Coordinates of C-alpha atoms in Angstrom, one line a residue:
M1 CA 4.1 128.8 -69.0
R2 CA 4.0 130.3 -72.8
E3 CA 1.7 132.0 -74.3
E4 CA 1.2 130.6 -77.0
C5 CA 0.0 127.3 -75.4
I6 CA -1.7 129.6 -72.5
P7 CA -5.9 127.7 -73.8
W8 CA -8.6 129.9 -74.4
W9 CA -10.7 129.0 -70.4
Y10 CA -7.7 129.6 -68.2
N11 CA -7.1 132.6 -66.2
A12 CA -5.6 133.2 -63.1
T13 CA -8.9 134.0 -61.2
V14 CA -11.2 129.8 -62.3
G15 CA -7.1 128.5 -62.9
F16 CA -7.3 124.6 -63.9
E17 CA -11.5 124.8 -62.4
G18 CA -12.1 126.5 -66.0
C19 CA -11.3 124.3 -67.6
P20 CA -14.9 122.6 -69.6
Y21 CA -13.6 119.0 -71.4
G22 CA -12.5 117.4 -67.7
R23 CA -10.5 117.8 -64.4
R24 CA -6.5 118.4 -65.1
L25 CA -4.5 115.5 -62.5
P26 CA -1.4 115.6 -61.4
G27 CA 1.5 115.1 -63.8
D28 CA -0.6 117.0 -67.3
V29 CA -3.2 113.8 -67.5
T30 CA -6.8 115.1 -68.6
L31 CA -9.6 113.0 -67.3
P32 CA -12.3 113.8 -69.5
N33 CA -16.0 114.7 -69.0
D34 CA -17.9 111.4 -68.5
A35 CA -15.2 109.8 -68.0
R36 CA -15.5 106.2 -70.6
F37 CA -13.4 102.8 -69.2
I38 CA -10.5 103.3 -72.3
D39 CA -10.3 107.2 -70.4
W40 CA -9.7 104.9 -67.3
V41 CA -7.0 102.9 -69.5
A42 CA -5.3 105.6 -70.7
V43 CA -4.9 107.4 -67.3
V44 CA -3.4 104.6 -65.8
Y45 CA -1.1 104.3 -68.7
S46 CA -0.2 108.1 -68.3
Y47 CA 1.0 107.5 -65.3
I48 CA 3.3 104.5 -66.0
P49 CA 6.0 107.1 -67.8
F50 CA 6.3 108.7 -64.5
V51 CA 5.6 105.7 -62.2
V52 CA 9.1 103.6 -63.7
P53 CA 11.6 105.7 -62.7
V54 CA 10.5 106.3 -58.7
L55 CA 9.8 102.2 -59.2
V56 CA 13.5 102.2 -60.4
F57 CA 14.5 105.3 -57.0
A58 CA 13.1 102.5 -55.5
E59 CA 14.9 99.9 -56.7
L60 CA 18.4 101.9 -56.5
L61 CA 18.4 102.6 -52.9
C62 CA 18.3 99.4 -52.2
T63 CA 20.5 98.0 -54.5
R64 CA 22.7 101.4 -55.2
G65 CA 24.0 100.5 -58.8
T66 CA 24.9 102.6 -61.5
R67 CA 22.4 99.7 -63.8
Q68 CA 19.6 101.8 -61.5
L69 CA 21.2 105.1 -61.8
S70 CA 21.9 105.2 -65.6
V71 CA 18.6 105.0 -65.7
L72 CA 17.1 107.8 -64.5
L73 CA 19.5 109.9 -65.5
F74 CA 18.6 108.9 -68.8
T75 CA 14.4 109.5 -67.4
G76 CA 16.4 113.3 -66.4
M77 CA 18.4 114.1 -69.8
T78 CA 15.1 113.6 -72.1
T79 CA 13.1 115.8 -69.4
L80 CA 15.9 118.5 -69.7
M81 CA 16.0 118.3 -73.3
N82 CA 12.2 118.2 -73.9
E83 CA 10.7 120.6 -71.7
L84 CA 14.3 123.1 -72.0
L85 CA 14.9 122.8 -76.0
V86 CA 12.2 121.2 -77.8
K87 CA 9.4 122.5 -76.4
P88 CA 10.0 125.9 -76.7
F89 CA 11.2 126.2 -80.1
F90 CA 8.0 125.1 -81.6
A91 CA 5.2 125.8 -79.4
T92 CA 2.6 124.4 -80.2
A93 CA -0.9 123.7 -78.1
R94 CA -2.8 120.7 -76.7
P95 CA -5.7 120.4 -78.5
G96 CA -8.7 122.0 -77.8
A97 CA -6.4 125.2 -76.7
F98 CA -8.3 127.5 -79.2
G99 CA -11.6 127.0 -78.3
P100 CA -14.7 125.1 -79.1
A101 CA -15.2 126.9 -81.9
P102 CA -16.8 125.6 -85.5
G103 CA -14.4 121.8 -86.7
A104 CA -12.7 122.0 -83.3
L105 CA -12.2 118.9 -81.9
T106 CA -14.7 116.7 -80.3
D107 CA -15.4 113.4 -78.8
S108 CA -17.5 110.6 -79.6
F109 CA -20.6 111.6 -79.0
G110 CA -20.0 115.1 -80.0
Q111 CA -19.5 117.2 -77.4
P112 CA -16.2 119.4 -77.7
A113 CA -13.1 118.1 -76.3
G114 CA -10.0 119.5 -75.7
S115 CA -6.9 118.9 -72.6
C116 CA -6.9 120.4 -69.6
N117 CA -3.3 121.7 -69.4
T118 CA -1.8 124.8 -70.4
T119 CA 1.4 123.3 -71.3
C120 CA 3.3 123.5 -74.6
G121 CA 3.0 120.2 -75.9
M122 CA 4.8 119.7 -78.5
P123 CA 6.2 117.1 -77.9
S124 CA 4.2 114.6 -75.9
S125 CA 7.2 114.7 -73.3
H126 CA 5.5 110.7 -71.7
S127 CA 5.7 109.9 -75.1
T128 CA 9.2 109.8 -75.1
M129 CA 9.8 108.5 -72.1
A130 CA 8.3 105.5 -73.0
I131 CA 9.8 105.0 -75.9
G132 CA 12.9 105.9 -75.1
F133 CA 12.7 103.4 -71.4
L134 CA 11.1 101.0 -75.0
M135 CA 14.3 101.3 -76.6
L136 CA 17.1 100.5 -74.5
T137 CA 14.9 97.7 -73.2
M138 CA 15.0 96.6 -76.6
F139 CA 19.2 97.3 -77.6
D140 CA 20.3 95.9 -74.1
G141 CA 18.3 92.6 -74.6
I142 CA 19.1 92.0 -78.8
I143 CA 23.0 92.2 -77.6
R144 CA 23.0 89.9 -74.4
L145 CA 21.2 87.2 -76.8
K146 CA 21.9 83.5 -76.7
P147 CA 20.6 80.4 -78.0
D148 CA 18.0 78.5 -75.4
S149 CA 20.1 75.8 -73.6
N150 CA 17.7 73.0 -74.6
V151 CA 18.9 73.8 -78.6
L152 CA 22.0 73.0 -77.0
T153 CA 21.3 70.3 -74.9
Q154 CA 18.5 68.2 -73.6
D155 CA 19.4 67.9 -70.0
K156 CA 16.1 70.4 -68.3
D157 CA 17.7 71.6 -64.7
E158 CA 13.9 72.6 -63.2
V159 CA 16.2 74.5 -60.3
E160 CA 18.5 76.3 -62.8
M161 CA 15.2 77.5 -64.6
Q162 CA 13.9 79.0 -60.8
Q163 CA 16.7 80.6 -60.8
R164 CA 16.8 82.3 -63.8
L165 CA 12.9 83.4 -63.3
K166 CA 14.6 85.2 -59.6
E167 CA 17.4 86.3 -62.0
M168 CA 15.1 88.6 -64.6
I169 CA 13.3 90.2 -61.9
S170 CA 13.5 94.1 -61.4
V171 CA 11.3 97.3 -62.6
T172 CA 14.9 98.5 -64.5
P173 CA 13.5 99.1 -68.4
L174 CA 17.5 97.2 -68.8
A175 CA 18.5 93.7 -69.2
P176 CA 18.9 92.6 -65.6
K177 CA 21.7 89.7 -67.0
R178 CA 24.7 89.8 -68.6
V179 CA 22.7 87.2 -71.3
M180 CA 19.1 86.8 -71.8
S181 CA 17.9 83.4 -73.7
N182 CA 15.3 83.6 -76.5
T183 CA 13.0 83.1 -74.6
E184 CA 13.8 85.1 -71.7
F185 CA 14.0 88.1 -74.0
L186 CA 11.3 87.0 -75.5
G187 CA 9.7 87.2 -71.9
F188 CA 10.9 90.4 -70.4
Y189 CA 10.3 92.7 -74.0
F190 CA 7.3 91.8 -74.0
T191 CA 6.8 92.8 -71.0
W192 CA 8.1 96.3 -71.4
Q193 CA 6.2 96.7 -74.4
L194 CA 2.8 95.5 -72.5
L195 CA 3.4 98.6 -69.8
L196 CA 5.1 101.2 -72.5
G197 CA 4.5 100.1 -76.2
P198 CA 0.3 101.6 -75.8
V199 CA 1.0 104.8 -74.2
P200 CA 1.6 107.4 -76.6
L201 CA -1.5 106.4 -77.9
M202 CA -3.4 107.2 -73.9
R203 CA -2.4 110.4 -74.7
V204 CA -4.4 111.2 -77.9
V205 CA -7.0 109.3 -76.3
L206 CA -7.0 111.6 -73.3
H207 CA -6.7 114.4 -75.8
D208 CA -3.7 115.5 -74.0
H209 CA -1.2 115.5 -76.9
T210 CA -2.2 115.4 -81.1
A211 CA -1.3 112.2 -82.9
A212 CA 1.5 114.3 -84.3
Q213 CA 3.1 115.6 -80.9
V214 CA 3.1 111.8 -79.7
C215 CA 4.7 110.7 -83.3
L216 CA 7.1 113.6 -82.6
G217 CA 8.0 112.6 -78.6
G218 CA 8.2 109.4 -79.8
M219 CA 10.6 109.4 -82.2
L220 CA 12.9 111.7 -80.1
G221 CA 12.3 109.2 -77.3
A222 CA 14.5 107.0 -80.3
V223 CA 16.4 108.7 -80.5
Y224 CA 18.2 109.9 -77.4
A225 CA 17.7 105.8 -76.3
V226 CA 20.3 105.5 -79.2
L227 CA 22.5 108.2 -78.5
W228 CA 22.6 107.3 -75.2
F229 CA 22.7 103.2 -74.9
R230 CA 26.1 103.8 -77.3
F231 CA 27.2 106.1 -74.0
T232 CA 26.2 103.7 -71.9
I233 CA 27.9 100.8 -74.1
Y234 CA 31.2 102.7 -74.0
M235 CA 31.3 103.8 -70.4
I236 CA 30.6 99.4 -69.4
N237 CA 33.1 98.5 -71.6
R238 CA 35.5 101.6 -70.7
Y239 CA 34.8 99.8 -66.8
K240 CA 33.9 96.5 -67.2
H241 CA 37.1 95.7 -64.8
K242 CA 35.5 97.6 -61.8
V243 CA 32.1 95.6 -62.4
G244 CA 31.4 94.6 -58.6
H245 CA 33.2 97.3 -57.0
R246 CA 31.9 100.4 -55.3
F247 CA 32.8 103.8 -55.5
F248 CA 31.6 107.1 -53.9
C249 CA 32.5 106.1 -50.3
G250 CA 31.0 103.2 -51.1
L251 CA 27.5 105.0 -52.4
L252 CA 27.2 103.0 -55.9
K253 CA 28.2 100.0 -57.0
H254 CA 28.8 99.0 -60.6
N255 CA 26.1 96.5 -61.3
Y256 CA 26.0 97.1 -65.0
A257 CA 28.1 94.7 -66.6
P258 CA 28.5 94.3 -69.6
V259 CA 28.0 90.7 -72.0
A260 CA 30.4 88.0 -71.5
M261 CA 29.4 84.6 -71.9
R262 CA 31.2 81.1 -72.1
V263 CA 31.1 78.5 -74.4
M264 CA 30.5 74.9 -71.8
A265 CA 30.5 71.6 -74.0
R266 CA 31.2 67.4 -73.3
P267 CA 30.0 64.4 -74.7
S268 CA 27.2 63.9 -76.2
G269 CA 24.6 61.3 -74.3
Q270 CA 27.2 60.9 -71.6
D271 CA 27.2 62.4 -67.7
G272 CA 30.7 63.7 -67.7
T273 CA 31.8 66.9 -66.0
W274 CA 30.8 70.1 -67.7
Q275 CA 33.9 71.8 -69.9
E276 CA 34.4 75.1 -70.9
L277 CA 34.5 74.9 -74.8
Q278 CA 38.2 74.8 -75.9
W279 CA 37.7 74.9 -79.8
D280 CA 37.0 77.9 -82.3
A281 CA 32.8 77.3 -82.9
K282 CA 30.1 78.9 -84.3
I283 CA 26.3 78.7 -84.3
E284 CA 24.9 78.5 -88.6
E285 CA 21.3 78.3 -90.0
V286 CA 21.1 74.9 -91.4
E287 CA 18.4 73.6 -94.7
A288 CA 15.1 72.5 -93.2
E289 CA 15.7 68.9 -94.5
N290 CA 18.8 68.6 -92.5
V291 CA 16.8 69.8 -89.1
E292 CA 15.9 66.7 -87.9
T293 CA 19.5 65.5 -88.3
G294 CA 20.6 68.6 -85.8
A295 CA 23.2 68.9 -88.5
A296 CA 23.8 69.7 -92.0
S297 CA 26.9 68.1 -94.8
S298 CA 30.5 70.6 -94.8
E299 CA 29.1 72.1 -98.6
E300 CA 25.7 72.9 -97.4
T301 CA 27.3 75.5 -94.1
E302 CA 29.9 76.6 -96.4

């Protein structure tokens, strides 16, 4: 607890009970006095960055996979960077730390507002983890994109679709498959965006952080995610021949695989066997007037 960040109401006798703004909950979350519905929503969102690593750890116990371990190591790295390096450097107090003086922070009802936490607030670690996880889902999903099957063929296999949906079930904020279709990626990323995107705003709603603190936290989360993703891509490509292997006396299994796909083809409109396409192939954008026919002339595509 740094002296520069200790709020005016805190002392060793009353501790957190002396906070006039509300009640301090575990995890540096403030429940304001006379909490409204939006405050309760903000409390729930404030816990999501903590719930995700717990669920990933539970999945790690079941799979013992390097994919889950990567997320937990990223969580530890971001926490250590923020708490041991960045926050001591800025040493910026949280909202309401300097007392209900004239011009101080108030809520929508004109009452004094602030945080019931005594730690420094710059940057917001909740925002760092939330945006960091969100960036990892986006990066890992984008590199694994492929066109939807119905774009390439008119066959619709319901059993295959059900199997693909089961493969998408995971609590780890990384792509659950080596490759994903456009539709799968949209559903995957939208789910994580819904869970993690509002976290920085919700921290401001509870007055646990200022807008500047959550903005810096979010930017750091994005930077950490870029660096971590570059490192993990290097590692999974270097050890791609070890996918499926166990190590550390069988405690861990390498299940974080690199992108892998192949193109299967057969004559259009026939029931022939699918075969791996041996020709060189590429996917190109076509002009609007050629969409109906399904192909463009060679002059337009070259």
